[in-house]
Coordinates of C-alpha atoms in Angstrom, one line a residue:
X1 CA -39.6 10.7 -14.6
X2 CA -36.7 11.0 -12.4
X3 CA -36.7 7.6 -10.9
X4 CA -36.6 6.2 -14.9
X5 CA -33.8 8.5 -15.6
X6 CA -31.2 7.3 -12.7
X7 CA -32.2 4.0 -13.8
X8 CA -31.7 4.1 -17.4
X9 CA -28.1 6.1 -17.0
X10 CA -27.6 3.0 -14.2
X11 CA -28.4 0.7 -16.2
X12 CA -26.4 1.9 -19.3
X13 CA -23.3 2.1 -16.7
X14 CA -24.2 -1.5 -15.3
X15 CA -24.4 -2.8 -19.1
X16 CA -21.3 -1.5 -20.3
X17 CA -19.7 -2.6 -17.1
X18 CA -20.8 -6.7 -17.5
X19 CA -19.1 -5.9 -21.1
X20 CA -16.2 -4.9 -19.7
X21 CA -15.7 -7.4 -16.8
X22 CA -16.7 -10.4 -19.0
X23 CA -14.0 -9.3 -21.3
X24 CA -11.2 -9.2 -19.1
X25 CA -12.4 -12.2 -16.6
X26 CA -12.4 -14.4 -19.4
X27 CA -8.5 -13.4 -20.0
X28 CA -8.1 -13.5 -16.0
X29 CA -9.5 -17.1 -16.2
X30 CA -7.0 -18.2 -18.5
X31 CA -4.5 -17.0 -15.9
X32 CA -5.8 -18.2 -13.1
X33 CA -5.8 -21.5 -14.6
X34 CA -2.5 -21.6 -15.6
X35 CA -1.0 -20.4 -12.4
X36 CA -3.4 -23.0 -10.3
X37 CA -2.0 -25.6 -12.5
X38 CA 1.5 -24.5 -11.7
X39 CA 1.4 -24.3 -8.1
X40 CA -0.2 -27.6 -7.9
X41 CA 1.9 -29.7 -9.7
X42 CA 4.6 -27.5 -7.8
X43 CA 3.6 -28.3 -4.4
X44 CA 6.2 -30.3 -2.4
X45 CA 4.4 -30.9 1.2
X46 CA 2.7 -33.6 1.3
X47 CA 0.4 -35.5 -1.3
X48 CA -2.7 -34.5 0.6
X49 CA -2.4 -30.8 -0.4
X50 CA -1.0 -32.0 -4.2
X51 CA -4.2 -34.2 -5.0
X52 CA -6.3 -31.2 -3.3
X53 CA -4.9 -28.5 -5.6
X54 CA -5.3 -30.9 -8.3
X55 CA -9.0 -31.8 -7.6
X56 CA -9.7 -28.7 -7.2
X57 CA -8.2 -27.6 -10.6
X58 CA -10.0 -30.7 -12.7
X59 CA -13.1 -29.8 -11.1
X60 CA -13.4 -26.1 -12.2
X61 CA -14.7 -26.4 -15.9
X62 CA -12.8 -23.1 -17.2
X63 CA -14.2 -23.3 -20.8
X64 CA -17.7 -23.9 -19.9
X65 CA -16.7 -20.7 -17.1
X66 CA -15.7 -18.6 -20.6
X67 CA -18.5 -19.9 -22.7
X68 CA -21.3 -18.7 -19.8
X69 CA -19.4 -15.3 -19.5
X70 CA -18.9 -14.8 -23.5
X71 CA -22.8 -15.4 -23.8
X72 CA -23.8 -13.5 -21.4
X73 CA -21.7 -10.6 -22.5
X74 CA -23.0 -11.1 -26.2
X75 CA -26.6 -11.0 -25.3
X76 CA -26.3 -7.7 -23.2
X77 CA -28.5 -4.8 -25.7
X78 CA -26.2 -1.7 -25.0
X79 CA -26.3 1.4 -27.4
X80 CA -23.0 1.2 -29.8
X81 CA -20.4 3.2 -28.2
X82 CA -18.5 4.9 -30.9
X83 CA -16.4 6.8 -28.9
X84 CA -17.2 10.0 -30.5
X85 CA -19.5 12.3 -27.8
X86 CA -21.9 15.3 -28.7
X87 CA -20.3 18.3 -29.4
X88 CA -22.1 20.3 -26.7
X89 CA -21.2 18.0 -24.3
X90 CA -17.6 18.9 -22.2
X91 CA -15.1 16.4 -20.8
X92 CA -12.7 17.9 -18.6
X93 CA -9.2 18.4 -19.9
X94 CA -6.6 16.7 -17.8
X95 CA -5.6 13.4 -16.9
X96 CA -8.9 11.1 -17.4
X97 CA -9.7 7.6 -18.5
X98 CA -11.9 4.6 -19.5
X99 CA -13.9 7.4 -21.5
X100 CA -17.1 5.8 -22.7
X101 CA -18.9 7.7 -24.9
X102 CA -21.8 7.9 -27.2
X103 CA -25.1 9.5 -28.4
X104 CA -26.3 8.8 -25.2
X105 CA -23.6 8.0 -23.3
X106 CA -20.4 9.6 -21.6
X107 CA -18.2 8.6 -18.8
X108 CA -15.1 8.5 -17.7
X109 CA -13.0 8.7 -14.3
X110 CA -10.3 11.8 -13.7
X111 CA -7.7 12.9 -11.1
X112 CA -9.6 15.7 -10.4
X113 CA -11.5 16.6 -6.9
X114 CA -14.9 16.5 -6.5
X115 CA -15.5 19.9 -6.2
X116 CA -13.3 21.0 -8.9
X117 CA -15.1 18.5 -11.5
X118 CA -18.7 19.5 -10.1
X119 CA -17.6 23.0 -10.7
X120 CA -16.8 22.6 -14.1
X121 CA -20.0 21.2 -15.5
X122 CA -22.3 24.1 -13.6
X123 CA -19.6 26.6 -15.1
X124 CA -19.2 24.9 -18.7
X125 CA -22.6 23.2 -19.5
X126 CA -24.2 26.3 -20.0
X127 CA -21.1 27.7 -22.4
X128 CA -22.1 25.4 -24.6
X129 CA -26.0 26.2 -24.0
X130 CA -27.5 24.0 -21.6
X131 CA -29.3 25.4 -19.1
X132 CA -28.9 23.9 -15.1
X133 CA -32.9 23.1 -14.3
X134 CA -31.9 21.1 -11.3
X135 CA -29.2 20.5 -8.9
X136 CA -28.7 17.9 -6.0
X137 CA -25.5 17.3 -4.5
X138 CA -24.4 15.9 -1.0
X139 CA -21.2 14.3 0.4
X140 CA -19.4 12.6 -2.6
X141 CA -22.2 12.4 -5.2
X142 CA -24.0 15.1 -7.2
X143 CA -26.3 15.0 -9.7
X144 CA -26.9 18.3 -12.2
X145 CA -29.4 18.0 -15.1
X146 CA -29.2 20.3 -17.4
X147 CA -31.5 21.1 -20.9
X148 CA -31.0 22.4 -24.1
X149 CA -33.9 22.7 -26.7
X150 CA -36.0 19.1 -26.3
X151 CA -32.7 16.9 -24.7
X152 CA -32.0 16.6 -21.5
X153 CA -28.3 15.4 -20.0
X154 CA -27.9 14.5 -16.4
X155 CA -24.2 14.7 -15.1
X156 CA -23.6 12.2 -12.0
X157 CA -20.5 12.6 -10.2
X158 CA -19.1 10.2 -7.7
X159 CA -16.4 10.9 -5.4
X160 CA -14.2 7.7 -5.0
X161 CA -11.7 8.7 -2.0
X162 CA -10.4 5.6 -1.5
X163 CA -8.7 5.9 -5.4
X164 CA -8.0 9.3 -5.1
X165 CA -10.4 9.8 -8.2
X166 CA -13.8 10.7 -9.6
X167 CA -16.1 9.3 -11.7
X168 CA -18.8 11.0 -14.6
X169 CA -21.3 9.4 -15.9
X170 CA -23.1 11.6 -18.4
X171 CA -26.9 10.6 -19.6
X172 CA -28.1 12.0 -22.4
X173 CA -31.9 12.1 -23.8
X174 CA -33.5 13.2 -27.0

């Protein structure tokens, strides 16, 4: 049951994610396009490294690039994210962002250290009735499940040290 779990709230995160990129690398395409174009027909040294910016340019077929990304992120089945979460669930109050939330569904990265977001989920979770049934954490990562009644939420937390943030990816069930 476990094993099903991570990959469901995976696979949500991975879903919404191909949304999201396909979005904005469609845009980024555009851009890319117009600044190859630029520096190609902007390149003074030699007509070698012109025509080779320019082959490279009419060669990349960036609508049929946008079409391919527009389908694919149109025929991904992810649950509607209205942006409204449970009640019962808590986000924490401070700088956070890119919430995602649903039914199902609620992430979001904040500012806040590891520790300090792992211990506000085992201190507010059960305020607002869930009970911790399990608990697995080790260096940069944690997962906490928690039940109330017949759902079930499991709270992932992922250090990212590099970014000086943390991520929480909230799954809920039933």
């Amino acid at each position: 049951m476990r094993a099903f779990s991570n990959r469901m709230l995976w696979l949500n995160l991975g879903l919404i994610l191909v949304v999201l990129m396909a979005c904005s690398i469609t845009d980024r395409l555009r851009d890319l396009r117009e600044d190859a174009e630029a520096v190609a027909t902007g390149v003074e040294i030699g007509g070698e490294i012109l025509e080779t910016g320019e082959a490279l340019i009419t060669e990349v077929d960036f609508e049929e690039v946008e079409e391919t990304l527009q389908a694919v992120s149109t025929d991904v089945d992810i649950p509607e994210l209205s942006g409204e979460k449970p009640e019962d669930i808590p986000v924490m109050g401070g700088e956070i962002g890119d919430l995602v939330s649903s039914a199902e569904l609620v992430s979001y990265f904040t500012t806040e250290s590891f520790d300090d977001v792992v211990d506000f989920y085992k201190r507010e979770m059960p305020l607002n009735g869930w009970t911790l049934t399990k608990e697995d954490i080790s260096s940069g990562i944690a997962e906490l499940t928690f039940e109330k009644g017949t759902r079930k939420a499991t709270v992932v937390i992922t250090e990212i040290p590099f970014i000086d943030q943390t991520t929480v990816v909230i799954n809920i069930e039933g």
